[in-house]
mmCIF file of C-alpha atoms in Angstrom:
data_model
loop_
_atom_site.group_PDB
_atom_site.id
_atom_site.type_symbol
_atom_site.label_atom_id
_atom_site.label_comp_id
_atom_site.label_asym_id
_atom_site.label_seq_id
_atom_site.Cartn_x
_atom_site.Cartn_y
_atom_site.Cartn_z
ATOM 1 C CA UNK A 1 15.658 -46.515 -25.597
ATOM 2 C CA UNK A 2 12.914 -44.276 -24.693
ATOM 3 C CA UNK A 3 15.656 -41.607 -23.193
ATOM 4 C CA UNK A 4 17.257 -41.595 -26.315
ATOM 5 C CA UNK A 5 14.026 -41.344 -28.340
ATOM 6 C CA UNK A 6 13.098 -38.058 -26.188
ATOM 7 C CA UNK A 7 16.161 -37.085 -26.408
ATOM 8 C CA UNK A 8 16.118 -37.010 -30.529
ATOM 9 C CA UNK A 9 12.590 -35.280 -30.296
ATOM 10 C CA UNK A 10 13.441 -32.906 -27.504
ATOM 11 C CA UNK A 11 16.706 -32.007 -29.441
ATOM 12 C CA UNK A 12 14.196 -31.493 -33.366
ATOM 13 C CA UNK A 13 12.269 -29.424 -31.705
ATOM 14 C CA UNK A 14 14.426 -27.177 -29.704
ATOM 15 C CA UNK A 15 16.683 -26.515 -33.035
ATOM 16 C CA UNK A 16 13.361 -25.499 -34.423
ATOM 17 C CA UNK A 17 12.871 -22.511 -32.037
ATOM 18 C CA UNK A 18 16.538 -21.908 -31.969
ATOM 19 C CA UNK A 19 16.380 -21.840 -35.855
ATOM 20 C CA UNK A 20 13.027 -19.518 -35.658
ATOM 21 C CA UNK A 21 15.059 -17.152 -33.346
ATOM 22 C CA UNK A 22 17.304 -16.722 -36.120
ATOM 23 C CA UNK A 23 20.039 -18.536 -34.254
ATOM 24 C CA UNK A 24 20.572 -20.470 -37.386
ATOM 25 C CA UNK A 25 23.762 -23.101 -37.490
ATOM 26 C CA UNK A 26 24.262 -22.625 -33.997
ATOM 27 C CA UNK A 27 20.813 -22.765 -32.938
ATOM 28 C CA UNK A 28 21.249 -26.226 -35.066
ATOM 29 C CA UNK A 29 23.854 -27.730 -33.325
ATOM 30 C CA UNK A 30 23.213 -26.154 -29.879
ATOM 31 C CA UNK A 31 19.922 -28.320 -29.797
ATOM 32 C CA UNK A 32 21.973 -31.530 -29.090
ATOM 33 C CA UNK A 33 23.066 -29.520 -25.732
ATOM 34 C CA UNK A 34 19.195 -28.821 -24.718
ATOM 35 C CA UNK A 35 18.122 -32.501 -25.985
ATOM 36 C CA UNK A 36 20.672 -34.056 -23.812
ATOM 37 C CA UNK A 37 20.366 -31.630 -20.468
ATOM 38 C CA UNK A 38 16.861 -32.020 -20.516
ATOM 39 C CA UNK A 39 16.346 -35.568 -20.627
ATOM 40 C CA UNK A 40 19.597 -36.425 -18.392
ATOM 41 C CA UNK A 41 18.203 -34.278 -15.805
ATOM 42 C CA UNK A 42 14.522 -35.976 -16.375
ATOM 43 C CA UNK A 43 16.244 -39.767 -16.088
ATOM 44 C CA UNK A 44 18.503 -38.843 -12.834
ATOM 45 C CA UNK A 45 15.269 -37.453 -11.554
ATOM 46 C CA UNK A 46 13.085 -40.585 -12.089
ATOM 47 C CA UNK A 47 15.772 -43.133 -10.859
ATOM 48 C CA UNK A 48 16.608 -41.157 -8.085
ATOM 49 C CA UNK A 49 16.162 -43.889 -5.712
ATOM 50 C CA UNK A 50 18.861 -46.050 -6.954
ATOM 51 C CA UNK A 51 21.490 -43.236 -6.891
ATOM 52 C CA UNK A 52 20.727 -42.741 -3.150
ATOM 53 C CA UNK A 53 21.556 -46.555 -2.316
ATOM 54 C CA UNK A 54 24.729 -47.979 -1.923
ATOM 55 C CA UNK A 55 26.875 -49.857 -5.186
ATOM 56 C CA UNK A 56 26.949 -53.492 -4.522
ATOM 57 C CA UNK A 57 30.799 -54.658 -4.870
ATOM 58 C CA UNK A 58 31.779 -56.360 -8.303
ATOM 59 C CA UNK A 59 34.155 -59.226 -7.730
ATOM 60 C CA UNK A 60 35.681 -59.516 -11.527
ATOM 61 C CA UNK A 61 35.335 -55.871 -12.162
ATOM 62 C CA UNK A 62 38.815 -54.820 -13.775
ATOM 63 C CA UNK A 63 39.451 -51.256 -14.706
ATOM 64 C CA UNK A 64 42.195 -52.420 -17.431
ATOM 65 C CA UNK A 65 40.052 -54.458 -19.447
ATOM 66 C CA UNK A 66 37.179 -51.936 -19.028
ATOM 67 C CA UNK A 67 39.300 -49.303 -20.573
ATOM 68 C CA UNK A 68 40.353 -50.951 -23.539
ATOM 69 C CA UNK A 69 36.875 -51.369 -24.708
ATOM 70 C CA UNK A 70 36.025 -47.724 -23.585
ATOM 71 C CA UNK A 71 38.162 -46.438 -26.153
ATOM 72 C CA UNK A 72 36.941 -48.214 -28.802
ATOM 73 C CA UNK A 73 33.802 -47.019 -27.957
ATOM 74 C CA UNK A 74 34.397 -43.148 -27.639
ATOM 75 C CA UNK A 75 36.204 -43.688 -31.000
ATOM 76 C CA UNK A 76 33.340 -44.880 -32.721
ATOM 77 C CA UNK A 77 30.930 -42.704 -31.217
ATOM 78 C CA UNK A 78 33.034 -39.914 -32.107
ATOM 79 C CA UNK A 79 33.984 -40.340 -36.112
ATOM 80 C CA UNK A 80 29.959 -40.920 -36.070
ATOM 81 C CA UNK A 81 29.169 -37.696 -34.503
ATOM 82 C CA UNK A 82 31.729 -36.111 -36.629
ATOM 83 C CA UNK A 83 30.336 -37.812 -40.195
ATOM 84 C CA UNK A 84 27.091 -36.479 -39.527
ATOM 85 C CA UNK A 85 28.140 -32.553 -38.221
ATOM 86 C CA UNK A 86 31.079 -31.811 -39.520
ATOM 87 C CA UNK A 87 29.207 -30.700 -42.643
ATOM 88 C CA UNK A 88 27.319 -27.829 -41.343
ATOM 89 C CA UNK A 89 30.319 -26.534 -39.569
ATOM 90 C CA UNK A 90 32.553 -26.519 -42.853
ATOM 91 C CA UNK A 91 29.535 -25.272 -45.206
ATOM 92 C CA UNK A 92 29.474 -22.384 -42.829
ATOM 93 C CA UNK A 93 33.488 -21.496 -43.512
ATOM 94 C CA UNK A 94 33.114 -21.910 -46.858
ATOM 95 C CA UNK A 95 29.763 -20.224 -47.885
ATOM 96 C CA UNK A 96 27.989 -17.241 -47.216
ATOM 97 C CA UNK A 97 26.126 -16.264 -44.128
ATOM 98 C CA UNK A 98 22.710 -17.146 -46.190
ATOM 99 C CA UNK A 99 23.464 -19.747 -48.001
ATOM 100 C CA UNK A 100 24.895 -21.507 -44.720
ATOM 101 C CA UNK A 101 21.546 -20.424 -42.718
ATOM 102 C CA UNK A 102 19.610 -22.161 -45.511
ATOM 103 C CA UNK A 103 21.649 -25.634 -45.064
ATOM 104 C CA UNK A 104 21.277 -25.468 -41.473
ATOM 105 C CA UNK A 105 17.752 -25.956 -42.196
ATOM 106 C CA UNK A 106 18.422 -28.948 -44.795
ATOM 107 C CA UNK A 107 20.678 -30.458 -41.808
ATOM 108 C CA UNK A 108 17.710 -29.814 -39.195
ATOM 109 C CA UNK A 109 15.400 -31.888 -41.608
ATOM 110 C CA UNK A 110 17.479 -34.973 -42.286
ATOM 111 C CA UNK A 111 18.809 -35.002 -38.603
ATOM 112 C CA UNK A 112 15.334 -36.115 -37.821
ATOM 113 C CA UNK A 113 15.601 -39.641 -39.563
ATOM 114 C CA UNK A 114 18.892 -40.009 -38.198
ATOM 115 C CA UNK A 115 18.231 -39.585 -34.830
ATOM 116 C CA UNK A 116 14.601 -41.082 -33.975
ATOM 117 C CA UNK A 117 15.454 -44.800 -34.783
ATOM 118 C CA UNK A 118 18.353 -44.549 -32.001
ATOM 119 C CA UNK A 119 15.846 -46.135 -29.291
ATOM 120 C CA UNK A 120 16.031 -49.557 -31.783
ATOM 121 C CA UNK A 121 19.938 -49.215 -31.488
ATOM 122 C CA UNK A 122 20.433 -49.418 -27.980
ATOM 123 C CA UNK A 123 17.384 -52.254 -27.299
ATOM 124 C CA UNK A 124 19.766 -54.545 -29.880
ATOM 125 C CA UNK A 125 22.929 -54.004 -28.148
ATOM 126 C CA UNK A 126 22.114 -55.346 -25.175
ATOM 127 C CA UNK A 127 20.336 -58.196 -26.671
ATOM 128 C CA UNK A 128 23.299 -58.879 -29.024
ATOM 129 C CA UNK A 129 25.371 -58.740 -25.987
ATOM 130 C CA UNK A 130 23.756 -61.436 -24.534
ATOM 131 C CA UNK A 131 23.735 -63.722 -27.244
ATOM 132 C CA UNK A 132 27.439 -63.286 -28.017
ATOM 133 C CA UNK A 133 28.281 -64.036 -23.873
ATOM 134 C CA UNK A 134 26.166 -67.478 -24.567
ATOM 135 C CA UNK A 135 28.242 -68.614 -27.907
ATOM 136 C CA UNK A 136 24.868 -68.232 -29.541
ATOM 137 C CA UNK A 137 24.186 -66.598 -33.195
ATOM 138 C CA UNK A 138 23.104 -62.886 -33.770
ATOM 139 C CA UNK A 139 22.061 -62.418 -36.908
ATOM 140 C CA UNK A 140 18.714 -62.514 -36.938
ATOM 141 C CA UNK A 141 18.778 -60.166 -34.155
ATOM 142 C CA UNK A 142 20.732 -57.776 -36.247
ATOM 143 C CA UNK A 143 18.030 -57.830 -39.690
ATOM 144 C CA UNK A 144 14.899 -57.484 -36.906
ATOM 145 C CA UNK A 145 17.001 -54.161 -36.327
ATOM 146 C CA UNK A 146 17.862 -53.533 -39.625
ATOM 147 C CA UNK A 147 14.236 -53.865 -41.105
ATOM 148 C CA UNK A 148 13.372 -51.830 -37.785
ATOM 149 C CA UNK A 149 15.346 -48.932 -38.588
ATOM 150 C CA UNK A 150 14.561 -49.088 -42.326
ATOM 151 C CA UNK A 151 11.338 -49.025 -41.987
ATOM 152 C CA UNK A 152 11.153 -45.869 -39.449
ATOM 153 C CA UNK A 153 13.967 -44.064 -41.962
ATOM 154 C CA UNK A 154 12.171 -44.860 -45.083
ATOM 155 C CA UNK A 155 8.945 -43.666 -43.940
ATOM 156 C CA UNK A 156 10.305 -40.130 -42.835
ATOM 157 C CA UNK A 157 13.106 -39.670 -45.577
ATOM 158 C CA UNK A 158 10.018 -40.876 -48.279
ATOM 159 C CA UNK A 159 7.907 -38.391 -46.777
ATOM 160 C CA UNK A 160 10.530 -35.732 -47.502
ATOM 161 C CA UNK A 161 10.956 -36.792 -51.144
ATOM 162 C CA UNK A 162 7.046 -36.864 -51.996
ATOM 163 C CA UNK A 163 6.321 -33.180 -49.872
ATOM 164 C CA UNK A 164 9.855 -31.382 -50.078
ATOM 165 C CA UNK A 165 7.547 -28.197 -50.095
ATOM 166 C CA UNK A 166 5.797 -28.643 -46.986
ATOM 167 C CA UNK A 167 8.547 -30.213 -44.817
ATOM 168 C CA UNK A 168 10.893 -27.482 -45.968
ATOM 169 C CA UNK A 169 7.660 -24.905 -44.706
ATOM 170 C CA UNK A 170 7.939 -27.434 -41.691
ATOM 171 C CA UNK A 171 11.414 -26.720 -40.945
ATOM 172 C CA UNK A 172 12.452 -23.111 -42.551
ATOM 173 C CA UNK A 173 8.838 -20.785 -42.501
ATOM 174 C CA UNK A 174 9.478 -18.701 -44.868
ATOM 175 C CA UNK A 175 12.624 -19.621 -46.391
ATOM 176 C CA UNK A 176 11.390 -23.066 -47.364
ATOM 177 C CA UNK A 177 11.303 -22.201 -51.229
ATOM 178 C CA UNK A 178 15.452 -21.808 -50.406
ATOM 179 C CA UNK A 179 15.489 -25.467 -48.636
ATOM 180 C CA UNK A 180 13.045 -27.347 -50.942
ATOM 181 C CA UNK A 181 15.496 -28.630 -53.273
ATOM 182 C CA UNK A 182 17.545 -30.058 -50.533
ATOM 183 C CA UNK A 183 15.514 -32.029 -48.102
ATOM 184 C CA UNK A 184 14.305 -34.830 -50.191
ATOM 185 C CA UNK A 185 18.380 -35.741 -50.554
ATOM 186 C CA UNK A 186 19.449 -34.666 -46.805
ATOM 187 C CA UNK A 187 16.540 -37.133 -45.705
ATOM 188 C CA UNK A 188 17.962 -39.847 -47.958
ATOM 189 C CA UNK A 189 21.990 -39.110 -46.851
ATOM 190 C CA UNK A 190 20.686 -39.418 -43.203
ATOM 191 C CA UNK A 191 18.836 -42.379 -43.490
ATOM 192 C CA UNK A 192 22.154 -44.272 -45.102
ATOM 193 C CA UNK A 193 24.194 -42.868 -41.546
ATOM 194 C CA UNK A 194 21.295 -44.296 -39.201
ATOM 195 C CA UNK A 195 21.538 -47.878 -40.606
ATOM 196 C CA UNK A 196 25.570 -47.065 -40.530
ATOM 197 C CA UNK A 197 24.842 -45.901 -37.142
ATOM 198 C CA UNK A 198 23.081 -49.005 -36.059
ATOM 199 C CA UNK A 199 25.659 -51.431 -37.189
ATOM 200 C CA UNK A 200 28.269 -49.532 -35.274
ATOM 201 C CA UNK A 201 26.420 -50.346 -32.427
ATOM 202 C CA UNK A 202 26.250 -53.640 -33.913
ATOM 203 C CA UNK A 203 29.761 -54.398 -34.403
ATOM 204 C CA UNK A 204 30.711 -52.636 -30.503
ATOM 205 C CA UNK A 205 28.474 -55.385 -29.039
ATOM 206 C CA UNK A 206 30.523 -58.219 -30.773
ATOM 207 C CA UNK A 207 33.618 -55.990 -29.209
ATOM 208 C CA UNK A 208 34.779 -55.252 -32.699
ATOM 209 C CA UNK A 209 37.435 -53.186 -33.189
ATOM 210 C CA UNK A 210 38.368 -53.538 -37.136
ATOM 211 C CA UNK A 211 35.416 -50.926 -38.180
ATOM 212 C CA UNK A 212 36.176 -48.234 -36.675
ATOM 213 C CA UNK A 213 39.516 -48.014 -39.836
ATOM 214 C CA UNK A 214 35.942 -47.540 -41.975
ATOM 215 C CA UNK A 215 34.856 -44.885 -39.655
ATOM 216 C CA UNK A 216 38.328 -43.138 -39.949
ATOM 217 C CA UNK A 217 38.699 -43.557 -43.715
ATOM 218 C CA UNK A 218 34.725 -42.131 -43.725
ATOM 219 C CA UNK A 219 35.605 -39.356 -41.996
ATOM 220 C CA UNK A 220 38.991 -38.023 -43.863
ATOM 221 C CA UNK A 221 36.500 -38.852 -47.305
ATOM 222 C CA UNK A 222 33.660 -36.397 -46.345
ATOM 223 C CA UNK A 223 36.357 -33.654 -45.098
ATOM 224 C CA UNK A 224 38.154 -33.624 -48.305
ATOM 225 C CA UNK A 225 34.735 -34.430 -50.706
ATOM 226 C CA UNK A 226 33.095 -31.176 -49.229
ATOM 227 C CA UNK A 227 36.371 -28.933 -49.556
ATOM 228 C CA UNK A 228 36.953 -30.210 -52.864
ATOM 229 C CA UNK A 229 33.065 -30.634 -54.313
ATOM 230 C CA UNK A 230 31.440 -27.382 -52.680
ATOM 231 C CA UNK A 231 30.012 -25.065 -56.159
ATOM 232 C CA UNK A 232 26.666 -25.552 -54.642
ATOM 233 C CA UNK A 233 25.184 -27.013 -50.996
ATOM 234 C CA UNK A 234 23.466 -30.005 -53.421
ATOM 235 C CA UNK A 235 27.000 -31.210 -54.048
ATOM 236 C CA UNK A 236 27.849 -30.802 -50.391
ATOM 237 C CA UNK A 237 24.801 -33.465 -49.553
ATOM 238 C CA UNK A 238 25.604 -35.649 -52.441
ATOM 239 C CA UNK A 239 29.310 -36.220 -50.491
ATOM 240 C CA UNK A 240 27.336 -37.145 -47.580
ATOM 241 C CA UNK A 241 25.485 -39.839 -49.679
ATOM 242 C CA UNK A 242 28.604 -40.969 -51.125
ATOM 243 C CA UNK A 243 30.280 -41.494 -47.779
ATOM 244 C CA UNK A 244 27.009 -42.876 -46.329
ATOM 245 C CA UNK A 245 26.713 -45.626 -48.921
ATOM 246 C CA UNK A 246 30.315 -46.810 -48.595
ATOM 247 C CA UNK A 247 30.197 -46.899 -45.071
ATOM 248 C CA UNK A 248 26.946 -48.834 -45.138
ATOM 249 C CA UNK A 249 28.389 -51.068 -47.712
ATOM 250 C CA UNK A 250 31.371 -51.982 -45.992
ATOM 251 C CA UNK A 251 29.480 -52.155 -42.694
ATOM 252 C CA UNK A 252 27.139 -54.829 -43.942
ATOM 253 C CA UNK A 253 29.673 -56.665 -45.503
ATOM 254 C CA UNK A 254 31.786 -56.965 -42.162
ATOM 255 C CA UNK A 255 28.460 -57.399 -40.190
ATOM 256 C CA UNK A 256 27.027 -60.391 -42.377
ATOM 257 C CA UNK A 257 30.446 -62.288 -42.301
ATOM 258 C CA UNK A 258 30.141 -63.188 -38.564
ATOM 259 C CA UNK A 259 30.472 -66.888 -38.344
ATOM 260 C CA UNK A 260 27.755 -68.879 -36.397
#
Protein backbone atom coordinates (compact mmCIF):
# COMPACT_ATOMS: atom_id res chain seq x y z
CA UNK A 1 0.00 0.00 0.00
CA UNK A 2 2.67 2.40 0.71
CA UNK A 3 4.48 1.35 -2.82
CA UNK A 4 1.51 2.15 -4.51
CA UNK A 5 0.92 5.41 -2.61
CA UNK A 6 4.63 6.57 -3.73
CA UNK A 7 4.09 5.36 -6.66
CA UNK A 8 0.81 7.77 -7.34
CA UNK A 9 2.89 10.75 -5.82
CA UNK A 10 6.13 9.95 -7.56
CA UNK A 11 4.11 9.56 -10.87
CA UNK A 12 1.92 13.60 -9.97
CA UNK A 13 4.88 14.98 -9.64
CA UNK A 14 7.05 13.76 -12.38
CA UNK A 15 4.06 14.65 -15.01
CA UNK A 16 4.40 18.02 -13.44
CA UNK A 17 8.02 18.61 -14.65
CA UNK A 18 7.35 16.67 -17.75
CA UNK A 19 4.29 19.01 -18.30
CA UNK A 20 6.60 22.23 -17.30
CA UNK A 21 9.11 20.98 -19.98
CA UNK A 22 6.46 21.43 -22.37
CA UNK A 23 6.26 17.70 -22.91
CA UNK A 24 2.57 18.08 -22.54
CA UNK A 25 0.23 14.74 -23.19
CA UNK A 26 3.15 12.72 -23.32
CA UNK A 27 4.91 14.14 -20.51
CA UNK A 28 1.28 13.17 -18.91
CA UNK A 29 1.17 9.76 -19.57
CA UNK A 30 4.95 9.07 -19.58
CA UNK A 31 4.82 9.83 -15.72
CA UNK A 32 3.15 6.41 -15.02
CA UNK A 33 6.59 4.94 -16.61
CA UNK A 34 8.87 7.11 -14.04
CA UNK A 35 6.24 6.46 -11.04
CA UNK A 36 6.47 2.81 -11.57
CA UNK A 37 10.51 2.43 -12.39
CA UNK A 38 11.27 4.38 -9.55
CA UNK A 39 9.48 2.80 -6.87
CA UNK A 40 9.93 -0.92 -8.36
CA UNK A 41 13.52 -0.36 -8.32
CA UNK A 42 13.22 1.27 -4.58
CA UNK A 43 11.00 -2.03 -3.33
CA UNK A 44 13.47 -4.75 -5.08
CA UNK A 45 16.14 -2.74 -3.39
CA UNK A 46 14.70 -2.83 0.18
CA UNK A 47 13.62 -6.57 0.06
CA UNK A 48 16.64 -7.57 -1.41
CA UNK A 49 17.27 -10.15 1.08
CA UNK A 50 14.38 -12.29 0.30
CA UNK A 51 15.15 -12.37 -3.47
CA UNK A 52 18.64 -13.76 -2.64
CA UNK A 53 17.10 -16.85 -0.62
CA UNK A 54 15.79 -19.79 -1.98
CA UNK A 55 11.57 -20.29 -2.86
CA UNK A 56 10.21 -22.71 -0.43
CA UNK A 57 8.23 -25.51 -2.58
CA UNK A 58 4.30 -25.10 -2.74
CA UNK A 59 2.61 -28.46 -2.53
CA UNK A 60 -1.04 -27.39 -4.08
CA UNK A 61 0.43 -24.81 -6.30
CA UNK A 62 -1.31 -25.43 -9.82
CA UNK A 63 -0.40 -23.32 -12.77
CA UNK A 64 -3.98 -24.09 -14.47
CA UNK A 65 -6.05 -22.76 -11.88
CA UNK A 66 -3.60 -19.86 -11.33
CA UNK A 67 -4.08 -18.82 -14.87
CA UNK A 68 -7.63 -18.69 -15.05
CA UNK A 69 -7.80 -16.13 -12.39
CA UNK A 70 -4.77 -14.24 -13.96
CA UNK A 71 -6.78 -13.37 -16.79
CA UNK A 72 -9.49 -12.10 -15.15
CA UNK A 73 -7.30 -10.01 -13.47
CA UNK A 74 -5.21 -8.41 -16.39
CA UNK A 75 -8.72 -7.91 -17.91
CA UNK A 76 -9.91 -5.84 -15.29
CA UNK A 77 -6.89 -4.02 -14.69
CA UNK A 78 -6.76 -3.26 -18.21
CA UNK A 79 -10.48 -1.80 -19.27
CA UNK A 80 -9.61 0.31 -15.91
CA UNK A 81 -6.45 1.69 -17.18
CA UNK A 82 -8.07 2.21 -20.45
CA UNK A 83 -11.44 4.14 -18.88
CA UNK A 84 -9.29 6.48 -17.24
CA UNK A 85 -6.50 7.27 -20.37
CA UNK A 86 -7.99 6.62 -23.24
CA UNK A 87 -9.41 10.15 -23.08
CA UNK A 88 -6.34 12.15 -23.35
CA UNK A 89 -5.09 10.03 -26.13
CA UNK A 90 -8.36 10.54 -28.32
CA UNK A 91 -8.76 14.40 -27.28
CA UNK A 92 -5.33 14.68 -28.74
CA UNK A 93 -6.56 13.11 -32.40
CA UNK A 94 -9.37 15.01 -32.39
CA UNK A 95 -8.38 18.57 -31.17
CA UNK A 96 -5.79 20.92 -31.70
CA UNK A 97 -2.26 20.85 -30.47
CA UNK A 98 -3.42 23.61 -27.70
CA UNK A 99 -6.44 22.75 -26.84
CA UNK A 100 -5.11 19.04 -26.23
CA UNK A 101 -1.98 20.54 -24.14
CA UNK A 102 -4.59 22.35 -22.02
CA UNK A 103 -6.60 18.93 -21.18
CA UNK A 104 -3.51 17.21 -20.44
CA UNK A 105 -3.35 19.51 -17.63
CA UNK A 106 -7.19 18.92 -16.59
CA UNK A 107 -6.20 15.01 -16.79
CA UNK A 108 -2.91 15.70 -14.60
CA UNK A 109 -5.28 17.33 -11.92
CA UNK A 110 -8.01 14.74 -11.55
CA UNK A 111 -5.43 11.82 -11.93
CA UNK A 112 -4.39 12.89 -8.51
CA UNK A 113 -7.70 11.76 -6.68
CA UNK A 114 -7.72 8.78 -8.65
CA UNK A 115 -4.60 7.50 -7.91
CA UNK A 116 -3.65 8.40 -4.10
CA UNK A 117 -6.47 6.29 -2.44
CA UNK A 118 -4.92 3.08 -4.30
CA UNK A 119 -2.84 2.19 -0.98
CA UNK A 120 -6.67 1.61 0.73
CA UNK A 121 -7.37 -0.76 -2.34
CA UNK A 122 -4.78 -3.16 -2.02
CA UNK A 123 -4.83 -3.26 2.20
CA UNK A 124 -8.78 -4.51 1.52
CA UNK A 125 -8.00 -7.12 -0.89
CA UNK A 126 -6.06 -9.06 1.06
CA UNK A 127 -8.24 -8.69 4.00
CA UNK A 128 -11.33 -9.54 1.88
CA UNK A 129 -9.39 -12.46 0.74
CA UNK A 130 -9.16 -13.78 3.93
CA UNK A 131 -12.53 -13.49 5.01
CA UNK A 132 -13.97 -15.07 1.86
CA UNK A 133 -11.25 -18.36 2.38
CA UNK A 134 -13.00 -18.57 6.09
CA UNK A 135 -16.87 -18.57 4.76
CA UNK A 136 -17.04 -15.37 6.75
CA UNK A 137 -18.95 -11.98 5.60
CA UNK A 138 -17.18 -8.94 3.88
CA UNK A 139 -19.18 -6.26 3.85
CA UNK A 140 -18.30 -4.26 6.38
CA UNK A 141 -14.86 -4.58 5.25
CA UNK A 142 -15.87 -3.26 1.90
CA UNK A 143 -17.91 0.31 3.39
CA UNK A 144 -14.59 0.83 5.93
CA UNK A 145 -13.00 1.05 2.29
CA UNK A 146 -15.58 2.75 0.72
CA UNK A 147 -15.92 5.62 3.38
CA UNK A 148 -11.94 5.38 3.22
CA UNK A 149 -11.65 6.24 -0.26
CA UNK A 150 -14.53 8.75 -0.18
CA UNK A 151 -13.31 10.56 2.22
CA UNK A 152 -9.57 10.98 0.70
CA UNK A 153 -11.46 11.68 -2.96
CA UNK A 154 -13.89 14.11 -1.61
CA UNK A 155 -11.43 16.09 0.18
CA UNK A 156 -9.10 16.59 -2.96
CA UNK A 157 -11.86 16.69 -5.77
CA UNK A 158 -13.80 19.44 -3.13
CA UNK A 159 -10.70 21.25 -2.95
CA UNK A 160 -10.65 21.53 -6.75
CA UNK A 161 -14.26 22.75 -6.95
CA UNK A 162 -13.88 25.58 -4.15
CA UNK A 163 -10.05 26.85 -5.68
CA UNK A 164 -10.29 25.81 -9.50
CA UNK A 165 -8.00 28.98 -9.88
CA UNK A 166 -5.22 28.04 -7.79
CA UNK A 167 -5.06 24.26 -8.46
CA UNK A 168 -5.24 24.99 -12.16
CA UNK A 169 -1.97 27.67 -11.25
CA UNK A 170 -0.93 24.39 -9.32
CA UNK A 171 -0.94 22.24 -12.24
CA UNK A 172 -0.66 24.51 -15.63
CA UNK A 173 1.60 27.97 -14.46
CA UNK A 174 0.59 30.08 -16.68
CA UNK A 175 -2.01 28.52 -18.65
CA UNK A 176 -4.22 27.92 -15.64
CA UNK A 177 -6.87 30.65 -16.76
CA UNK A 178 -7.18 27.86 -19.95
CA UNK A 179 -7.66 24.81 -17.30
CA UNK A 180 -9.80 26.58 -14.64
CA UNK A 181 -13.04 25.70 -15.98
CA UNK A 182 -12.15 22.10 -16.13
CA UNK A 183 -10.63 20.87 -12.95
CA UNK A 184 -13.42 21.25 -10.56
CA UNK A 185 -15.34 18.47 -13.04
CA UNK A 186 -12.06 16.28 -13.93
CA UNK A 187 -11.63 16.07 -9.99
CA UNK A 188 -15.25 14.98 -9.63
CA UNK A 189 -15.12 12.30 -12.92
CA UNK A 190 -11.96 10.85 -11.17
CA UNK A 191 -13.20 10.51 -7.91
CA UNK A 192 -16.43 8.36 -9.38
CA UNK A 193 -13.41 5.87 -11.24
CA UNK A 194 -11.43 5.51 -7.79
CA UNK A 195 -14.49 4.19 -5.86
CA UNK A 196 -15.15 2.13 -9.36
CA UNK A 197 -11.60 1.29 -9.04
CA UNK A 198 -11.84 0.04 -5.53
CA UNK A 199 -14.74 -2.23 -6.04
CA UNK A 200 -12.95 -3.86 -8.90
CA UNK A 201 -10.54 -4.80 -6.55
CA UNK A 202 -13.40 -5.67 -4.51
CA UNK A 203 -15.18 -7.96 -6.69
CA UNK A 204 -11.39 -9.78 -7.92
CA UNK A 205 -11.00 -10.76 -4.24
CA UNK A 206 -14.45 -12.59 -4.18
CA UNK A 207 -12.91 -14.14 -7.67
CA UNK A 208 -15.67 -12.46 -9.57
CA UNK A 209 -15.75 -12.66 -12.97
CA UNK A 210 -19.38 -11.18 -14.06
CA UNK A 211 -18.04 -7.34 -13.74
CA UNK A 212 -15.64 -7.18 -15.83
CA UNK A 213 -19.03 -7.30 -18.95
CA UNK A 214 -19.50 -3.64 -16.95
CA UNK A 215 -15.94 -2.83 -17.51
CA UNK A 216 -16.26 -3.81 -21.27
CA UNK A 217 -19.62 -2.13 -21.87
CA UNK A 218 -17.76 1.09 -19.87
CA UNK A 219 -15.18 1.10 -22.05
CA UNK A 220 -16.96 0.83 -25.73
CA UNK A 221 -19.46 3.85 -23.89
CA UNK A 222 -16.61 6.39 -23.24
CA UNK A 223 -14.95 5.55 -26.83
CA UNK A 224 -18.03 6.29 -28.69
CA UNK A 225 -19.42 9.30 -26.02
CA UNK A 226 -16.07 11.26 -26.70
CA UNK A 227 -16.10 10.68 -30.64
CA UNK A 228 -19.60 11.50 -30.76
CA UNK A 229 -19.89 14.46 -27.84
CA UNK A 230 -16.43 16.32 -28.50
CA UNK A 231 -17.63 20.45 -29.51
CA UNK A 232 -15.71 21.36 -26.48
CA UNK A 233 -13.11 19.39 -23.84
CA UNK A 234 -16.13 20.16 -21.01
CA UNK A 235 -18.26 17.70 -22.93
CA UNK A 236 -15.33 15.32 -23.24
CA UNK A 237 -15.17 15.24 -19.12
CA UNK A 238 -18.86 15.18 -18.74
CA UNK A 239 -18.63 11.50 -20.80
CA UNK A 240 -16.20 10.54 -18.27
CA UNK A 241 -18.77 11.37 -15.48
CA UNK A 242 -21.40 9.67 -17.28
CA UNK A 243 -19.45 6.45 -17.64
CA UNK A 244 -18.07 6.86 -14.08
CA UNK A 245 -21.50 7.00 -12.48
CA UNK A 246 -22.87 3.96 -14.32
CA UNK A 247 -20.04 1.98 -13.61
CA UNK A 248 -20.17 2.93 -9.96
CA UNK A 249 -23.82 2.28 -9.97
CA UNK A 250 -23.75 -1.02 -11.31
CA UNK A 251 -20.64 -1.84 -9.27
CA UNK A 252 -22.37 -1.17 -5.99
CA UNK A 253 -25.29 -2.85 -6.91
CA UNK A 254 -23.35 -6.20 -7.75
CA UNK A 255 -21.04 -5.53 -4.69
CA UNK A 256 -23.95 -5.07 -2.02
CA UNK A 257 -25.84 -8.24 -3.30
CA UNK A 258 -23.20 -10.68 -1.89
CA UNK A 259 -25.03 -13.05 0.32
CA UNK A 260 -23.72 -13.60 3.94
Amino acid sequence: GGANIANAVVRLLSAVVLVWLGLGVYGALGAGIVGAVVVSCVVVYLFRDILKGGAPEVQDFRPTETLRYLVPVFTAMFFIILLTQIDVVIVKALFSREAAGHYSYAALAGKAVLFLPEGISLVMFPRVSELRAKGEPTRRVLVLSLLAVAVLVTAIAGFYAIFPGFTAYIFAGGKGKEVVNLVGLFGFAMALFAVVKLLAYYHLALERRGFILFFVAGGIAEVVGIMLFHNTLRQVVLVLIFVGAGLLVSNLLLAFKERE
